[in-house]
Short mmCIF file of C-alpha atoms and ligand atoms in Angstrom, two decimals:
data_model
loop_
_atom_site.label_atom_id
_atom_site.label_comp_id
_atom_site.label_asym_id
_atom_site.label_seq_id
_atom_site.Cartn_x
_atom_site.Cartn_y
_atom_site.Cartn_z
CA MET M 1 -119.30 -74.12 138.37
CA GLY M 2 -115.19 -73.17 136.69
CA SER M 3 -114.15 -76.62 136.96
CA LYS M 4 -117.27 -78.29 135.54
CA THR M 5 -116.99 -80.38 132.11
CA ALA M 6 -119.92 -80.31 129.82
CA LEU M 7 -120.82 -82.71 126.60
CA ILE M 8 -123.20 -81.17 124.51
CA THR M 9 -124.83 -83.42 121.17
CA GLY M 10 -125.86 -80.90 118.42
CA ALA M 11 -123.66 -78.34 118.96
CA THR M 12 -122.77 -77.16 115.24
CA SER M 13 -126.12 -75.17 115.20
CA GLY M 14 -129.25 -73.96 116.84
CA ILE M 15 -130.19 -74.28 120.23
CA GLY M 16 -126.84 -76.92 120.98
CA LYS M 17 -124.29 -73.95 119.79
CA ALA M 18 -125.79 -71.04 121.75
CA THR M 19 -125.64 -72.96 124.87
CA ALA M 20 -122.15 -73.91 124.06
CA GLN M 21 -121.80 -70.31 123.75
CA ILE M 22 -123.02 -69.70 127.45
CA PHE M 23 -121.48 -72.17 129.14
CA ALA M 24 -118.05 -71.02 127.10
CA GLU M 25 -119.24 -67.42 128.56
CA ASN M 26 -119.27 -68.48 132.25
CA GLY M 27 -116.16 -71.10 131.79
CA ILE M 28 -117.79 -74.82 131.76
CA ASN M 29 -115.25 -76.79 129.98
CA LEU M 30 -116.37 -78.16 126.49
CA ILE M 31 -117.30 -81.35 124.74
CA LEU M 32 -119.15 -80.21 121.29
CA CYS M 33 -120.61 -83.24 119.49
CA GLY M 34 -122.10 -83.37 115.68
CA ARG M 35 -120.97 -84.49 112.39
CA ARG M 36 -120.54 -81.03 110.48
CA LYS M 37 -116.48 -81.01 111.46
CA GLU M 38 -115.51 -77.76 109.84
CA ARG M 39 -118.78 -76.81 111.76
CA LEU M 40 -117.48 -78.03 115.30
CA GLU M 41 -113.59 -76.79 114.42
CA LYS M 42 -114.51 -72.96 113.87
CA LEU M 43 -116.83 -73.08 116.95
CA SER M 44 -114.06 -74.97 119.32
CA GLY M 45 -111.49 -72.21 117.51
CA GLU M 46 -113.52 -69.68 118.98
CA LEU M 47 -114.63 -70.40 122.23
CA ALA M 48 -111.18 -71.97 122.89
CA LYS M 49 -110.72 -68.41 124.08
CA LYS M 50 -113.00 -68.63 127.37
CA THR M 51 -112.57 -72.38 128.43
CA LYS M 52 -111.07 -75.63 127.49
CA VAL M 53 -112.44 -76.99 124.09
CA CYS M 54 -112.34 -80.12 122.51
CA PHE M 55 -114.73 -81.71 120.04
CA LEU M 56 -116.42 -84.87 118.77
CA SER M 57 -117.44 -86.02 115.49
CA PHE M 58 -119.92 -88.95 115.14
CA ASP M 59 -123.19 -89.19 114.28
CA VAL M 60 -124.84 -90.05 117.06
CA ARG M 61 -126.94 -93.48 114.92
CA ASP M 62 -123.60 -95.14 114.74
CA ARG M 63 -123.47 -97.09 118.26
CA GLU M 64 -119.71 -98.56 118.27
CA LYS M 65 -118.38 -94.58 116.97
CA VAL M 66 -120.34 -93.02 119.89
CA SER M 67 -118.87 -95.19 122.41
CA GLU M 68 -115.66 -95.32 120.75
CA SER M 69 -115.27 -91.46 120.46
CA ILE M 70 -116.91 -91.03 124.02
CA ASN M 71 -113.99 -93.62 124.91
CA SER M 72 -111.15 -91.84 123.33
CA LEU M 73 -111.55 -88.23 125.21
CA ASP M 74 -108.34 -87.78 127.04
CA GLU M 75 -107.76 -86.70 130.72
CA THR M 76 -108.57 -83.19 130.54
CA PHE M 77 -112.66 -84.04 129.16
CA ARG M 78 -113.12 -87.54 130.34
CA ASP M 79 -114.77 -86.78 133.64
CA ILE M 80 -118.37 -85.20 132.32
CA ASP M 81 -120.23 -83.44 134.84
CA ILE M 82 -122.94 -82.52 132.73
CA LEU M 83 -124.62 -84.10 129.30
CA ILE M 84 -126.92 -81.66 127.04
CA ASN M 85 -129.08 -84.73 124.77
CA ASN M 86 -130.02 -81.80 122.40
CA ALA M 87 -128.89 -83.71 118.67
CA GLY M 88 -132.46 -84.05 116.92
CA ASN M 89 -134.34 -82.91 114.20
CA ALA M 90 -137.38 -83.46 112.66
CA HIS M 91 -137.38 -85.04 108.61
CA GLY M 92 -140.87 -84.49 107.41
CA LEU M 93 -144.09 -83.21 107.88
CA ASP M 94 -146.65 -85.82 105.99
CA PRO M 95 -149.38 -87.68 107.11
CA VAL M 96 -149.03 -91.16 107.81
CA ASP M 97 -150.45 -92.84 105.41
CA LYS M 98 -147.71 -90.84 102.76
CA GLY M 99 -144.60 -90.80 104.99
CA SER M 100 -140.79 -91.28 103.90
CA ILE M 101 -139.94 -94.30 105.96
CA GLU M 102 -136.79 -93.44 105.99
CA ASP M 103 -137.97 -90.20 107.21
CA TRP M 104 -139.25 -92.58 110.15
CA ASP M 105 -135.93 -94.32 110.82
CA ALA M 106 -134.35 -90.96 111.01
CA MET M 107 -136.20 -89.99 113.82
CA ILE M 108 -136.38 -92.82 115.70
CA ASP M 109 -132.56 -93.35 115.40
CA ILE M 110 -131.40 -90.21 115.97
CA ASN M 111 -133.99 -88.70 118.25
CA VAL M 112 -134.78 -91.25 120.71
CA LYS M 113 -131.97 -94.63 119.65
CA GLY M 114 -129.12 -91.43 119.20
CA LEU M 115 -129.76 -89.82 122.75
CA LEU M 116 -130.18 -93.17 124.50
CA TYR M 117 -126.38 -94.33 123.42
CA VAL M 118 -124.88 -91.26 123.83
CA SER M 119 -126.44 -91.59 127.63
CA ARG M 120 -125.35 -94.77 127.92
CA ALA M 121 -121.46 -94.33 127.31
CA ILE M 122 -121.74 -91.12 129.79
CA ILE M 123 -124.01 -92.23 132.21
CA PRO M 124 -121.55 -95.39 134.16
CA GLN M 125 -119.31 -92.96 135.05
CA MET M 126 -121.29 -90.16 136.75
CA VAL M 127 -122.79 -93.24 138.83
CA LYS M 128 -119.60 -94.20 139.77
CA ARG M 129 -118.36 -90.22 140.94
CA LYS M 130 -122.16 -90.15 142.16
CA SER M 131 -122.79 -87.09 140.41
CA GLY M 132 -123.54 -85.41 136.78
CA HIS M 133 -126.76 -83.77 135.78
CA ILE M 134 -127.54 -84.43 132.39
CA ILE M 135 -130.00 -82.53 130.78
CA ASN M 136 -132.50 -84.19 127.81
CA ILE M 137 -134.06 -81.45 124.86
CA GLY M 138 -137.69 -82.27 124.68
CA SER M 139 -139.98 -81.03 122.67
CA LEU M 140 -143.88 -78.88 123.05
CA ALA M 141 -143.74 -82.38 120.44
CA GLY M 142 -143.37 -84.85 123.36
CA LYS M 143 -146.40 -83.11 125.52
CA GLU M 144 -148.49 -83.08 122.20
CA VAL M 145 -149.07 -84.15 118.93
CA TYR M 146 -150.05 -82.73 116.15
CA PRO M 147 -151.54 -83.28 112.52
CA ARG M 148 -149.03 -84.57 110.40
CA GLY M 149 -146.51 -84.46 113.50
CA ASN M 150 -146.83 -88.59 114.32
CA VAL M 151 -143.75 -90.07 114.03
CA TYR M 152 -141.32 -86.86 115.28
CA CYS M 153 -144.56 -86.64 118.09
CA ALA M 154 -143.83 -89.94 119.25
CA SER M 155 -139.96 -89.93 118.94
CA LYS M 156 -140.32 -86.73 121.51
CA HIS M 157 -142.91 -88.71 123.74
CA ALA M 158 -140.17 -91.24 123.60
CA VAL M 159 -137.28 -88.46 124.92
CA ASP M 160 -140.37 -87.74 127.91
CA ALA M 161 -140.11 -91.00 128.68
CA ILE M 162 -137.20 -91.52 128.96
CA ASN M 163 -136.60 -88.33 131.09
CA GLN M 164 -138.48 -89.59 133.33
CA GLY M 165 -137.05 -93.13 133.47
CA MET M 166 -133.58 -92.01 133.90
CA ARG M 167 -134.82 -89.77 136.72
CA MET M 168 -136.47 -92.58 138.26
CA ASP M 169 -133.15 -94.92 137.91
CA LEU M 170 -130.58 -92.20 138.62
CA TYR M 171 -131.58 -90.31 141.59
CA GLU M 172 -130.42 -92.07 144.40
CA HIS M 173 -126.78 -91.73 142.43
CA GLY M 174 -126.76 -88.39 142.84
CA ILE M 175 -127.43 -87.79 139.37
CA LYS M 176 -129.84 -84.55 138.06
CA VAL M 177 -131.86 -85.64 135.02
CA GLY M 178 -134.49 -83.39 133.55
CA ALA M 179 -135.99 -82.12 130.59
CA ILE M 180 -136.45 -78.82 128.60
CA ASN M 181 -139.42 -78.85 126.14
CA PRO M 182 -139.12 -75.56 123.85
CA GLY M 183 -141.45 -74.47 121.71
CA LEU M 184 -141.26 -72.71 118.76
CA VAL M 185 -137.20 -71.52 118.06
CA GLU M 186 -136.12 -70.27 115.50
CA THR M 187 -133.10 -72.55 114.04
CA GLU M 188 -132.44 -74.80 111.35
CA PHE M 189 -134.54 -77.05 112.99
CA SER M 190 -137.67 -76.44 109.86
CA GLU M 191 -134.61 -76.18 107.52
CA VAL M 192 -133.77 -80.22 108.17
CA ARG M 193 -137.13 -81.02 108.45
CA PHE M 194 -138.25 -79.23 104.82
CA LYS M 195 -135.57 -80.54 103.34
CA GLY M 196 -133.60 -77.32 102.46
CA ASP M 197 -136.67 -75.53 101.32
CA SER M 198 -135.23 -72.45 103.40
CA GLU M 199 -138.59 -71.00 101.91
CA ARG M 200 -140.72 -72.83 103.52
CA ALA M 201 -138.04 -73.15 106.45
CA GLN M 202 -138.88 -69.12 107.13
CA THR M 203 -142.97 -69.60 106.86
CA VAL M 204 -142.89 -71.76 110.29
CA TYR M 205 -141.21 -68.47 111.83
CA GLN M 206 -143.23 -65.78 110.04
CA GLY M 207 -146.07 -63.26 111.85
CA TYR M 208 -144.76 -63.82 115.33
CA GLU M 209 -141.75 -64.04 117.95
CA PRO M 210 -140.70 -67.75 117.74
CA LEU M 211 -138.49 -67.97 120.43
CA LYS M 212 -134.54 -67.86 119.81
CA PRO M 213 -131.66 -70.11 120.35
CA GLU M 214 -130.24 -68.09 123.15
CA ASP M 215 -133.54 -68.02 124.57
CA ILE M 216 -133.19 -71.95 125.41
CA ALA M 217 -129.38 -72.02 126.30
CA GLU M 218 -129.84 -69.30 129.02
CA ILE M 219 -132.57 -71.48 130.74
CA ILE M 220 -130.35 -74.77 129.97
CA TYR M 221 -127.04 -72.76 131.56
CA PHE M 222 -130.19 -71.67 134.75
CA THR M 223 -130.77 -75.04 135.31
CA VAL M 224 -127.15 -76.57 135.43
CA SER M 225 -126.28 -73.34 137.48
CA ARG M 226 -128.72 -74.57 140.25
CA PRO M 227 -127.33 -75.83 143.92
CA ARG M 228 -127.08 -79.53 144.55
CA HIS M 229 -130.37 -80.17 145.85
CA VAL M 230 -132.72 -78.91 142.98
CA ASN M 231 -133.10 -79.97 139.89
CA ILE M 232 -134.99 -78.64 136.86
CA ALA M 233 -136.79 -81.92 136.12
CA ASP M 234 -139.67 -80.49 133.21
CA LEU M 235 -139.65 -77.81 131.40
CA LEU M 236 -142.89 -76.26 128.84
CA VAL M 237 -141.01 -72.78 127.54
CA LEU M 238 -143.12 -71.46 124.65
CA PRO M 239 -142.71 -67.83 122.59
CA THR M 240 -145.94 -65.75 124.44
CA ASP M 241 -147.20 -66.46 120.85
CA GLN M 242 -147.98 -69.79 121.61
CA ALA M 243 -150.42 -71.36 123.45
CA SER M 244 -150.52 -75.09 121.94
CA SER M 245 -148.83 -76.46 117.94
CA SER M 246 -151.52 -75.60 116.71
CA LEU M 247 -152.48 -71.99 118.61
CA ILE M 248 -150.34 -69.13 116.95
CA SER M 249 -151.20 -65.91 117.35
CA LYS M 250 -149.83 -64.44 114.00
CA ASN M 251 -150.22 -61.08 112.54
CA PHE M 252 -152.76 -60.18 115.24
CA LYS M 253 -150.32 -57.08 116.57
P1 NDP B 1 -130.70 -77.34 114.28
O1 NDP B 1 -131.43 -78.63 113.55
O2 NDP B 1 -130.78 -76.07 113.95
O3 NDP B 1 -129.79 -78.21 115.03
C1 NDP B 1 -129.86 -79.95 114.99
C2 NDP B 1 -128.91 -80.35 115.93
O4 NDP B 1 -128.21 -81.90 115.99
C3 NDP B 1 -127.53 -79.86 114.66
O5 NDP B 1 -125.76 -79.73 115.54
C4 NDP B 1 -127.01 -81.19 114.28
O6 NDP B 1 -125.62 -81.28 113.72
C5 NDP B 1 -127.32 -82.30 115.52
N1 NDP B 1 -127.34 -83.69 114.82
C6 NDP B 1 -128.52 -83.91 113.80
N2 NDP B 1 -128.68 -84.94 113.44
C7 NDP B 1 -127.97 -85.76 113.95
C8 NDP B 1 -126.90 -87.13 113.66
N3 NDP B 1 -127.65 -87.90 113.16
N4 NDP B 1 -125.84 -87.18 114.98
C9 NDP B 1 -125.09 -86.12 115.49
N5 NDP B 1 -126.00 -84.85 115.35
C10 NDP B 1 -126.81 -84.83 114.80
O7 NDP B 1 -131.98 -77.57 115.11
P2 NDP B 1 -132.39 -77.23 116.63
O8 NDP B 1 -131.19 -76.38 117.81
O9 NDP B 1 -134.02 -76.61 116.66
O10 NDP B 1 -132.49 -78.56 117.80
C11 NDP B 1 -131.82 -78.87 118.45
C12 NDP B 1 -133.17 -80.18 119.74
O11 NDP B 1 -133.97 -79.19 119.83
C13 NDP B 1 -133.52 -81.30 119.02
O12 NDP B 1 -133.76 -82.12 119.57
C14 NDP B 1 -135.06 -80.87 118.73
O13 NDP B 1 -136.32 -81.95 118.38
C15 NDP B 1 -135.63 -79.60 119.86
N6 NDP B 1 -135.85 -78.95 119.56
C16 NDP B 1 -136.38 -78.12 118.65
C17 NDP B 1 -137.21 -77.02 118.41
C18 NDP B 1 -137.12 -76.19 117.09
O14 NDP B 1 -138.45 -75.39 117.41
N7 NDP B 1 -136.48 -75.69 116.70
C19 NDP B 1 -138.53 -77.34 119.54
C20 NDP B 1 -138.46 -77.97 120.11
C21 NDP B 1 -137.40 -78.60 120.47
P3 NDP B 1 -124.89 -81.83 112.46
O15 NDP B 1 -125.75 -81.64 111.41
O16 NDP B 1 -123.76 -81.07 112.46
O17 NDP B 1 -124.74 -83.86 112.75
C1 8X3 B 2 -140.38 -78.65 117.21
C2 8X3 B 2 -141.36 -77.60 117.48
O1 8X3 B 2 -143.49 -77.89 116.87
O2 8X3 B 2 -142.34 -77.40 114.94
O3 8X3 B 2 -140.54 -79.93 118.26
O4 8X3 B 2 -142.76 -80.07 116.46
S1 8X3 B 2 -142.69 -78.53 116.38
#
């Protein structure tokens, strides 16, 4: 694995950051992406002790900036073997009659269109080299819908469809495509969903044991370290205390 290069979107926090850490420990070269430059600088500095690292700061909604940033990579990082399409968030948790259109735009533009922009900028080079591995971070919310989840669930159902479509279009080019779909993971996700209301965000993870970002990162590393003939195409990963979006065993112990 030592000579592989991975580009991770949303590496400044949560699942993306934990994935960067485990990849670095295993000698995978890293291109860390996100909007928050200070965090990218800090993480790059830390991980540079373990592997080759660079970072690109861009908003996945900005199509031109996405391709400009990826095209600016120097020789060391230009050939991307692994793409982790992880950047994304929920914005709001409102019934559809009261939802903020800005929140809807954000979720569609980031979780769906942003993922497509990044993929479109990278896939042609994978096709040319006849190898590559794309992991799309979907969600349990892409497998079922829950009340007030409306547009976030729609965005993750879109990721599920894109994951299947990418695989159909790319397998003949020797490219692996798969999705990891987590249930509840304790990250900054709920803080973003509730617009900085940390008290409300904390309640999402109380009374049971949620997944940790490292749990998903370990699975992502396992997925990318399988031999060439093995592709983990679609994986649902839940906390043991969760059976579906609405079934969470809280305070039963
Ligand atoms: P975090 O909020 O901790 O991380 C989200 C990451 O996405 C950040 O690094 C953020 O970076 C990046 N991001 C958000 N918006 C943009 C943007 N416009 N442009 C570029 N980067 C962006 O949440 P998670 O780690 O939990 O989320 C990662 C993925 O996992 C998401 O796709 C989420 O939907 C999915 N997921 C999360 C679950 C959970 O329970 N936490 C469950 C199932 C799926 P920055 O702000 O610096 O740009
Ligand atoms: C994030 C998990 O249940 O908040 O995708 O939608 S949930």
